[in-house]
JSON list of C-alpha atoms in Angstrom, two decimals:
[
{"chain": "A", "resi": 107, "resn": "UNK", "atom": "CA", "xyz": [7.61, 3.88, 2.11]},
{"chain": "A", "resi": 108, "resn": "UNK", "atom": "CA", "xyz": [8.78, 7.15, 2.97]},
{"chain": "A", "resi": 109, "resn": "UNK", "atom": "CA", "xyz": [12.58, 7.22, 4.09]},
{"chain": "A", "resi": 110, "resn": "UNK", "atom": "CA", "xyz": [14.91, 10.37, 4.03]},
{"chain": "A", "resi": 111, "resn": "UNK", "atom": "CA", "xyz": [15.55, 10.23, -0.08]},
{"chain": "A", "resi": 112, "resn": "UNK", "atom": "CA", "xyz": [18.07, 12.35, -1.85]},
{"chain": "A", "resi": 113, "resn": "UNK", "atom": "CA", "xyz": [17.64, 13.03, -5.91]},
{"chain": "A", "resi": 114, "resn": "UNK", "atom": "CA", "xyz": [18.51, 10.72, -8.55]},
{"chain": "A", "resi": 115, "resn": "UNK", "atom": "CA", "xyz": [21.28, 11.98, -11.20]},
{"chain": "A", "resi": 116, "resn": "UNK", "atom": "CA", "xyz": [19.96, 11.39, -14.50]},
{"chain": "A", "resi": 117, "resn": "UNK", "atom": "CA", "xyz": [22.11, 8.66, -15.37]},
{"chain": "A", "resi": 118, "resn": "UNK", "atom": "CA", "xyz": [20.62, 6.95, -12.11]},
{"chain": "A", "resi": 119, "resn": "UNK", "atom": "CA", "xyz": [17.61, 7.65, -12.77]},
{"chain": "A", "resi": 120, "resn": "UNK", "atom": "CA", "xyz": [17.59, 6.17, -16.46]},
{"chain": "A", "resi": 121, "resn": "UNK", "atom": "CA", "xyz": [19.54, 3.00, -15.01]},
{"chain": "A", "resi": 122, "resn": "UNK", "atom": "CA", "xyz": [17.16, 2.38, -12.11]},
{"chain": "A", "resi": 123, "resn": "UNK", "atom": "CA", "xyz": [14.20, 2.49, -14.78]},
{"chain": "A", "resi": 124, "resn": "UNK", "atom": "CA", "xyz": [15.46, 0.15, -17.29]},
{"chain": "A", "resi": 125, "resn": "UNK", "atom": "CA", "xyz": [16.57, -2.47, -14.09]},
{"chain": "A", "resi": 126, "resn": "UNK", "atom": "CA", "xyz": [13.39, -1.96, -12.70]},
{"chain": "A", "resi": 127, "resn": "UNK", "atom": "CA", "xyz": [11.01, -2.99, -16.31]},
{"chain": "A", "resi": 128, "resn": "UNK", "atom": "CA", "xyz": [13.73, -5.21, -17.36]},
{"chain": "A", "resi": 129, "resn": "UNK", "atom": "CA", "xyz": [13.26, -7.13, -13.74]},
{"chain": "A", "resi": 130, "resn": "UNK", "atom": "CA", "xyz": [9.74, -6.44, -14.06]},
{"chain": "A", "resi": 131, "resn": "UNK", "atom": "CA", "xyz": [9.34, -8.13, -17.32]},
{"chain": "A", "resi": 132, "resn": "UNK", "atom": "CA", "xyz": [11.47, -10.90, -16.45]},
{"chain": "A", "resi": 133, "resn": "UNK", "atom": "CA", "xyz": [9.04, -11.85, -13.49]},
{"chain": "A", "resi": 134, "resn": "UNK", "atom": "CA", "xyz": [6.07, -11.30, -15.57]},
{"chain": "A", "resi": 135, "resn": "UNK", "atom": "CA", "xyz": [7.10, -13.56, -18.26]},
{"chain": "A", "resi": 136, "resn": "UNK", "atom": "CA", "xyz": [8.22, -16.11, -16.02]},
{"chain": "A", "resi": 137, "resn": "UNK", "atom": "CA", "xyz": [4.40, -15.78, -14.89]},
{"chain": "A", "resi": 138, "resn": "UNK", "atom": "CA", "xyz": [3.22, -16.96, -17.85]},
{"chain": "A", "resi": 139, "resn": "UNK", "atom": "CA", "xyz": [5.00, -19.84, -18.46]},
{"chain": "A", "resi": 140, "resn": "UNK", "atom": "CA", "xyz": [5.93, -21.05, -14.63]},
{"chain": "A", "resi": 141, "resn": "UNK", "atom": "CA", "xyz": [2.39, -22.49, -13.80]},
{"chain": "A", "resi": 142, "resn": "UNK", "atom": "CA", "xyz": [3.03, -23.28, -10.17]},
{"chain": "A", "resi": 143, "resn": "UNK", "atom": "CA", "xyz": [4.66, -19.50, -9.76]},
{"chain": "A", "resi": 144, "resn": "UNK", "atom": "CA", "xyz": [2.09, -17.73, -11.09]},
{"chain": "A", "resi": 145, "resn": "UNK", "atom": "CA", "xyz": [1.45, -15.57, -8.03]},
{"chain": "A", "resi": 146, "resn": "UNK", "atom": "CA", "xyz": [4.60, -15.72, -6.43]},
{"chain": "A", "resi": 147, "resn": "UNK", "atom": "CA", "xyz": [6.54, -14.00, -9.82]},
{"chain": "A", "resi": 148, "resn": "UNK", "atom": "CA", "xyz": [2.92, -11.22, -10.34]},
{"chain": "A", "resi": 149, "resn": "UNK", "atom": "CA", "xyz": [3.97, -10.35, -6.50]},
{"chain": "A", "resi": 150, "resn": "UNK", "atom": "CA", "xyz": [8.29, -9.81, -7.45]},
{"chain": "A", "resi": 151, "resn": "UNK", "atom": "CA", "xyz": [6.88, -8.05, -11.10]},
{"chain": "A", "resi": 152, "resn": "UNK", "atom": "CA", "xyz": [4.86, -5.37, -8.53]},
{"chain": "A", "resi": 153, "resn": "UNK", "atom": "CA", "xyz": [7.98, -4.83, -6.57]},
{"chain": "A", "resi": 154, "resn": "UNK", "atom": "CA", "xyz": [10.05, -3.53, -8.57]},
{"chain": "A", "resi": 155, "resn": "UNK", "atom": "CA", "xyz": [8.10, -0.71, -9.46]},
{"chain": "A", "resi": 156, "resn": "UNK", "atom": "CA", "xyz": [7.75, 0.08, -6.04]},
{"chain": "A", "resi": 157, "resn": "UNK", "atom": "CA", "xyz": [11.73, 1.03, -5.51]},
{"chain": "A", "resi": 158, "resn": "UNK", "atom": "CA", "xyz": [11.33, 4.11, -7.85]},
{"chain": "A", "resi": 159, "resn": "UNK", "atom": "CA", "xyz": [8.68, 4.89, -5.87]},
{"chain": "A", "resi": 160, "resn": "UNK", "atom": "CA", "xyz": [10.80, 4.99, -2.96]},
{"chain": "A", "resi": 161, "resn": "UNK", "atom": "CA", "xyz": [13.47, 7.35, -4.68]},
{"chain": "A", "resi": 162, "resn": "UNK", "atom": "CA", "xyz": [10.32, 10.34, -5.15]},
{"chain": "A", "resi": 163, "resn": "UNK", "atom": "CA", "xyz": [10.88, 8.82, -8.85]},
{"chain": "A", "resi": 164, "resn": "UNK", "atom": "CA", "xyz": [6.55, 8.64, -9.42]},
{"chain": "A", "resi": 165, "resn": "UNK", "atom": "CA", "xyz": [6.49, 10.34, -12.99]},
{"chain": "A", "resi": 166, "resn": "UNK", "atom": "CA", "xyz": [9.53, 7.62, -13.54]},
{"chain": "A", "resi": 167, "resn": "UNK", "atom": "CA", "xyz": [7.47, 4.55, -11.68]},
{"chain": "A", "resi": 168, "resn": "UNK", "atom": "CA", "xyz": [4.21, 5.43, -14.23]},
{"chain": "A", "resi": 169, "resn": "UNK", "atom": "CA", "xyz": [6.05, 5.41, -17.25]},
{"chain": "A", "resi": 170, "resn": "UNK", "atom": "CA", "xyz": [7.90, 2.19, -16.14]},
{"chain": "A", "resi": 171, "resn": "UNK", "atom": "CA", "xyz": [4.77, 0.86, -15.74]},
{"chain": "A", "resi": 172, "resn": "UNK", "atom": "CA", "xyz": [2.91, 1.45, -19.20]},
{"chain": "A", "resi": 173, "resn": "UNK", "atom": "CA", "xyz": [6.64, 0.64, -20.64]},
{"chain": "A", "resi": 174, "resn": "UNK", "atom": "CA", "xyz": [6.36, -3.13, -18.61]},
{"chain": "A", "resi": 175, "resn": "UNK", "atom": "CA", "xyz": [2.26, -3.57, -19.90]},
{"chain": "A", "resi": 176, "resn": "UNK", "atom": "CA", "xyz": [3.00, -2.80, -23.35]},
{"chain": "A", "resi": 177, "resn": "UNK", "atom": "CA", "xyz": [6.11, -4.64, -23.77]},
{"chain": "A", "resi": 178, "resn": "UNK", "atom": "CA", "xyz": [4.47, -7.48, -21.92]},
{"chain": "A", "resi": 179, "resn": "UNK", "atom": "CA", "xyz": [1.37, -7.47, -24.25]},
{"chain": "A", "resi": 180, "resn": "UNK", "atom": "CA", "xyz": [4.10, -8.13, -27.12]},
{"chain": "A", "resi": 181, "resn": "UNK", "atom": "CA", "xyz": [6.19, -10.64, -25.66]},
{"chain": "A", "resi": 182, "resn": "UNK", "atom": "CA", "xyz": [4.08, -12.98, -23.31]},
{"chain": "A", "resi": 183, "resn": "UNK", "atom": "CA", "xyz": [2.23, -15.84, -25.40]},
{"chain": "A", "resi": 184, "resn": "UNK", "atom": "CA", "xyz": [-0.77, -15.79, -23.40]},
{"chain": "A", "resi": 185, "resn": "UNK", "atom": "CA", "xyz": [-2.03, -12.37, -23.49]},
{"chain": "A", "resi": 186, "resn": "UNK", "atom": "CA", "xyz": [-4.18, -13.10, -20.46]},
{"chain": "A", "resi": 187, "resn": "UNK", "atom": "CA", "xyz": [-1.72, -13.56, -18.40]},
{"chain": "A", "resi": 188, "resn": "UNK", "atom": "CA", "xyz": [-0.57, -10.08, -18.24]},
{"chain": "A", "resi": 189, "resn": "UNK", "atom": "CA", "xyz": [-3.72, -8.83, -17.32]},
{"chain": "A", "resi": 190, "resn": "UNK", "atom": "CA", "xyz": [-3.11, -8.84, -13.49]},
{"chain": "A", "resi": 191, "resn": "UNK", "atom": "CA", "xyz": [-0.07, -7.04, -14.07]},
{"chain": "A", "resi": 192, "resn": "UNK", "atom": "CA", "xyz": [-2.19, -4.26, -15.91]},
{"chain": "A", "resi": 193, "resn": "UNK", "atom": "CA", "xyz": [-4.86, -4.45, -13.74]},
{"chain": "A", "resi": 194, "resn": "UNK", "atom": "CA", "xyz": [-3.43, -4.54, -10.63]},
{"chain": "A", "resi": 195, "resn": "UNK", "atom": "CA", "xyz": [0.05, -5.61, -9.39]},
{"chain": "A", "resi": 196, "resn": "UNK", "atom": "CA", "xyz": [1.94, -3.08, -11.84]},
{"chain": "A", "resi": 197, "resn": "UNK", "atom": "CA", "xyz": [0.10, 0.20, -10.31]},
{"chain": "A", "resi": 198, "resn": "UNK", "atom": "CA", "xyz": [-0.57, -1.13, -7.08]},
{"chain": "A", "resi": 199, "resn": "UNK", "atom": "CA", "xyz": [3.57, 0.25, -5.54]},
{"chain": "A", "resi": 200, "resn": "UNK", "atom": "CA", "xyz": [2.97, 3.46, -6.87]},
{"chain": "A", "resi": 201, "resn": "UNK", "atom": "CA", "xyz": [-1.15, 3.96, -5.64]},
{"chain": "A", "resi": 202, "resn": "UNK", "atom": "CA", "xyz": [0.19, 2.44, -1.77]},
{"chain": "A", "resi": 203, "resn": "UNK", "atom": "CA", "xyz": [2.49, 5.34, -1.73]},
{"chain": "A", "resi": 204, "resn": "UNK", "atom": "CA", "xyz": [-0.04, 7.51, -1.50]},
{"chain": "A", "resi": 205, "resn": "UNK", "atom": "CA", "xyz": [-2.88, 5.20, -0.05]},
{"chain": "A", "resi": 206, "resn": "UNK", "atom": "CA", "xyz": [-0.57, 5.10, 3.27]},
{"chain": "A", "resi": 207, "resn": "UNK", "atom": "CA", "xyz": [-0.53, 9.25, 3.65]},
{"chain": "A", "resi": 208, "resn": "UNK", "atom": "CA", "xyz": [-3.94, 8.55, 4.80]},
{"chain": "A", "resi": 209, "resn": "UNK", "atom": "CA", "xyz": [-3.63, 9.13, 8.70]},
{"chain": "A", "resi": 210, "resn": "UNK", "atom": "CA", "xyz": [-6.79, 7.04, 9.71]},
{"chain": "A", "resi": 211, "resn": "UNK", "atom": "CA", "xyz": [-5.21, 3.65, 10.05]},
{"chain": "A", "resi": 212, "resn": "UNK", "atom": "CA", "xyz": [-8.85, 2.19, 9.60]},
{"chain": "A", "resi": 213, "resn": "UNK", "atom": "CA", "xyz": [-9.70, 4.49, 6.57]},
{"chain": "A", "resi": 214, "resn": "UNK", "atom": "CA", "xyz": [-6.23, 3.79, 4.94]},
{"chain": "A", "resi": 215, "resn": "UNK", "atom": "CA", "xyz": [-7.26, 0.27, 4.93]},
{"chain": "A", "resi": 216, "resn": "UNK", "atom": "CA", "xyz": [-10.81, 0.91, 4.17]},
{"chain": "A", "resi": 217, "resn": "UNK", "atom": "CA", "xyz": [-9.55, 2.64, 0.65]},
{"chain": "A", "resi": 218, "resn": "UNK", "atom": "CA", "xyz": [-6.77, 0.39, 0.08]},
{"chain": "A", "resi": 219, "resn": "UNK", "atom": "CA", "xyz": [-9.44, -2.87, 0.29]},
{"chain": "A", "resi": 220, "resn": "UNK", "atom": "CA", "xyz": [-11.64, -0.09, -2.25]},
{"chain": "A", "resi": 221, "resn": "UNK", "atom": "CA", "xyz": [-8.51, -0.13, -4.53]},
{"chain": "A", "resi": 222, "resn": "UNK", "atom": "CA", "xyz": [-7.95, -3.68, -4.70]},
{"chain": "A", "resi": 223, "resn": "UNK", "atom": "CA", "xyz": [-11.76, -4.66, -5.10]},
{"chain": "A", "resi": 224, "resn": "UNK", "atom": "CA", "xyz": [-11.83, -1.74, -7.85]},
{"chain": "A", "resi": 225, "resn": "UNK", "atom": "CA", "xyz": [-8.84, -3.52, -9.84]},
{"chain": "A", "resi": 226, "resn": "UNK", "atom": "CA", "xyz": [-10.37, -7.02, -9.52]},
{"chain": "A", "resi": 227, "resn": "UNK", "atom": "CA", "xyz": [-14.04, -5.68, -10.66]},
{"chain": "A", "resi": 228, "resn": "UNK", "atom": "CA", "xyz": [-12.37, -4.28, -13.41]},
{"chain": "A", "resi": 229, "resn": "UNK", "atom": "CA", "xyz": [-10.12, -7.32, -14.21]},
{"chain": "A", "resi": 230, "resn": "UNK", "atom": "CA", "xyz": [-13.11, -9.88, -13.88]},
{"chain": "A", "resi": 231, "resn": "UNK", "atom": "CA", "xyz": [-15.22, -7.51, -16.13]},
{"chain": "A", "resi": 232, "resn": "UNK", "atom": "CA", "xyz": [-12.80, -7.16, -18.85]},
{"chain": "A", "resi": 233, "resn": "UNK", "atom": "CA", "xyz": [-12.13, -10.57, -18.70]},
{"chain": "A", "resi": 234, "resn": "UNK", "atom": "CA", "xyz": [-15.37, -12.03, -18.56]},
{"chain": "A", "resi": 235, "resn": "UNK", "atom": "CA", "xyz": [-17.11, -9.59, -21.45]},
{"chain": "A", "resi": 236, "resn": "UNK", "atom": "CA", "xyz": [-14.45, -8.86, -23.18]},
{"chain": "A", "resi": 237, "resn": "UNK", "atom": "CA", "xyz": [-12.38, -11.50, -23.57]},
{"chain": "A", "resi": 238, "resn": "UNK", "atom": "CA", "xyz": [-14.73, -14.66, -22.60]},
{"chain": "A", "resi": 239, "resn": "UNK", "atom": "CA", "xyz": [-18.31, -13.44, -23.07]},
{"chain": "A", "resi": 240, "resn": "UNK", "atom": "CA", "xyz": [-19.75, -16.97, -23.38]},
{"chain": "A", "resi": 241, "resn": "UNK", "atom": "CA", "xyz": [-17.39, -18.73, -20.92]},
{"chain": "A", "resi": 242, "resn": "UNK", "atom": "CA", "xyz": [-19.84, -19.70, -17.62]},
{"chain": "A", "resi": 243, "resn": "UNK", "atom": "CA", "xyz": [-18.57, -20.39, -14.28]},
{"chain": "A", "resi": 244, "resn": "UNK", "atom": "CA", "xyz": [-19.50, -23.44, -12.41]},
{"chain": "A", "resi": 245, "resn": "UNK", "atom": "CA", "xyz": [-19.54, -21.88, -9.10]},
{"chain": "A", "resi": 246, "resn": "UNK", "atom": "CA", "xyz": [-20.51, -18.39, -8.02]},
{"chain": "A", "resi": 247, "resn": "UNK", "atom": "CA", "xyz": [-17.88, -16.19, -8.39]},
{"chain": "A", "resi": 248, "resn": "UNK", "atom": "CA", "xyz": [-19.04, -13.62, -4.72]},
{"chain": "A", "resi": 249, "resn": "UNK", "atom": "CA", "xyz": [-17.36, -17.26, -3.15]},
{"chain": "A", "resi": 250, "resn": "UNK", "atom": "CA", "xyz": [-14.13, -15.40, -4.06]},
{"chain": "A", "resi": 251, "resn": "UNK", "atom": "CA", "xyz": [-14.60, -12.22, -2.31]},
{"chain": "A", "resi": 252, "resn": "UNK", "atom": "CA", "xyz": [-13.53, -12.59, 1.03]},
{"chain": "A", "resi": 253, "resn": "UNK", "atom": "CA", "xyz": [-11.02, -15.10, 0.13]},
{"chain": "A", "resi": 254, "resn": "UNK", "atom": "CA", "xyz": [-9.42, -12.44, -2.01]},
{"chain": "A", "resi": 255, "resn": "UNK", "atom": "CA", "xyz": [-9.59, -9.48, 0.98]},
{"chain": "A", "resi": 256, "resn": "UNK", "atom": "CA", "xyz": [-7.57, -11.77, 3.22]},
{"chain": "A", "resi": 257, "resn": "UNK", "atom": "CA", "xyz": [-5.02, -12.87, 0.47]},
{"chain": "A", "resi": 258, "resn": "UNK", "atom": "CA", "xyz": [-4.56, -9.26, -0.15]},
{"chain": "A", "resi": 259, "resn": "UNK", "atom": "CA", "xyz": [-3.81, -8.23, 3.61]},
{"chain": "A", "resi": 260, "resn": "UNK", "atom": "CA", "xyz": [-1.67, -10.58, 3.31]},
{"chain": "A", "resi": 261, "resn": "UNK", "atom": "CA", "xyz": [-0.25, -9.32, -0.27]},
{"chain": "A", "resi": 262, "resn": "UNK", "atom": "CA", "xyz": [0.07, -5.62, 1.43]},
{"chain": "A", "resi": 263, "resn": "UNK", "atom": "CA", "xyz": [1.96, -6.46, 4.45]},
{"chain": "A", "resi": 264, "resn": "UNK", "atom": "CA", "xyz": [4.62, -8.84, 2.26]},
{"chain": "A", "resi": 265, "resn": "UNK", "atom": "CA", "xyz": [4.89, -5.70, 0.11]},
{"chain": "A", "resi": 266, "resn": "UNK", "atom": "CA", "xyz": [5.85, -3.74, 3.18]},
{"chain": "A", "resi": 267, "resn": "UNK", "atom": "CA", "xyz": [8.07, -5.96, 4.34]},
{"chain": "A", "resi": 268, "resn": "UNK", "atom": "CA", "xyz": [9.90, -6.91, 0.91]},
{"chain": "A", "resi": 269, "resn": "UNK", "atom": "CA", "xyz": [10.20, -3.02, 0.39]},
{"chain": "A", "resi": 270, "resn": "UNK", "atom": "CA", "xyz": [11.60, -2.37, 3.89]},
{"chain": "A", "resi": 271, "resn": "UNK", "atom": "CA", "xyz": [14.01, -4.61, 3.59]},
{"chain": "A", "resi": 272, "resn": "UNK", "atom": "CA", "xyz": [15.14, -3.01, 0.13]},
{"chain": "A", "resi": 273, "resn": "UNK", "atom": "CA", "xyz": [15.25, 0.37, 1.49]},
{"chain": "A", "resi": 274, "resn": "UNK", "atom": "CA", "xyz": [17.32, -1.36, 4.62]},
{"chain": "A", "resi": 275, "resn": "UNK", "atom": "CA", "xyz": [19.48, -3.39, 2.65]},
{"chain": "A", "resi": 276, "resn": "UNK", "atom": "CA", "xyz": [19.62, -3.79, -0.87]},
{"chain": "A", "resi": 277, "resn": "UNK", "atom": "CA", "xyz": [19.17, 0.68, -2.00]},
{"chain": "A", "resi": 278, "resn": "UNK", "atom": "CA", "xyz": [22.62, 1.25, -0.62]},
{"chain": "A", "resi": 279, "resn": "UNK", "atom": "CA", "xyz": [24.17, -1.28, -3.19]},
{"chain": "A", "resi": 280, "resn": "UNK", "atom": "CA", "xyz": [22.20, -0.18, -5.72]},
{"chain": "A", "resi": 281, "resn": "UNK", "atom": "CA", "xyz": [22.17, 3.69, -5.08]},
{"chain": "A", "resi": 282, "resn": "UNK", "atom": "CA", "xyz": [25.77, 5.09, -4.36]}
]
């Protein structure tokens, strides 16, 4: 993500934030209550983030983030539903910026994989003894695990691409 930046004015700065958790809460609402979108509107919510990070905004990005969890704790029904955001997709712009400063192409991915099987450890573990301590499973839940690592490959390189194609396109309409 790194492309030759210049700073933000304040008033940009404050504008890009409130587009980006406004946009951001929009897709994670839409998450909740869009069953067949589910994934498709977590992936747009963890965008969004990612264009501050793009304008050296990180300080900006984080507090964007815990402004998006908390306001999405109060205003999506299903409270469980904004636990991927929390978990995962709302960090997960602003850890790849520094994930991919890693040289080692093959230990960049190696940590990146370690990131996302952190997140979902911690999201299956909060979920299932916190939330649902009696709920059981009716299948084994390590069937998951290399379904997930390819689905996230695949989740990383989209995010490239969608953020590529906002630094090529879409930041010059948006940052004069």
């Amino acid at each position: 993500m790194n492309v030759k930046r210049r700073n933000l004015r304040g008033t940009q700065r404050v504008t890009l934030a409130a587009m980006t958790i406004s946009l951001t809460l929009v897709c994670v609402y839409l998450s909740s209550i869009v069953p067949a979108g589910r994934l498709g509107f977590l992936f747009l919510s963890s965008i969004f983030v990612a264009m501050l990070m793009v304008e050296r905004e990180t300080a900006v990005a984080v507090m964007a983030f815990i402004g998006t969890s908390l306001l999405g704790l109060l205003l999506v029904n299903d409270k469980v539903l904004i636990l991927p955001y929390v978990f995962f997709f709302g960090h997960f712009g602003i850890a790849k910026e520094y994930l991919e400063r890693i040289q080692d192409r093959f230990l960049c991915w190696a940590v990146k994989l370690l990131y996302f099987n952190a997140a979902l450890a911690l999201l299956y573990f909060f979920t299932m003894h916190v939330l649902f301590p009696n709920l059981l499973l009716n299948f084994p839940v390590y069937w998951l695990i290399l379904p997930a690592q390819a689905v996230f490959i695949l989740y990383d390189w989209l995010f490239t691409r969608v953020v590529h194609f906002y630094m090529d396109r879409l930041r010059r309409l948006i940052i004069h």
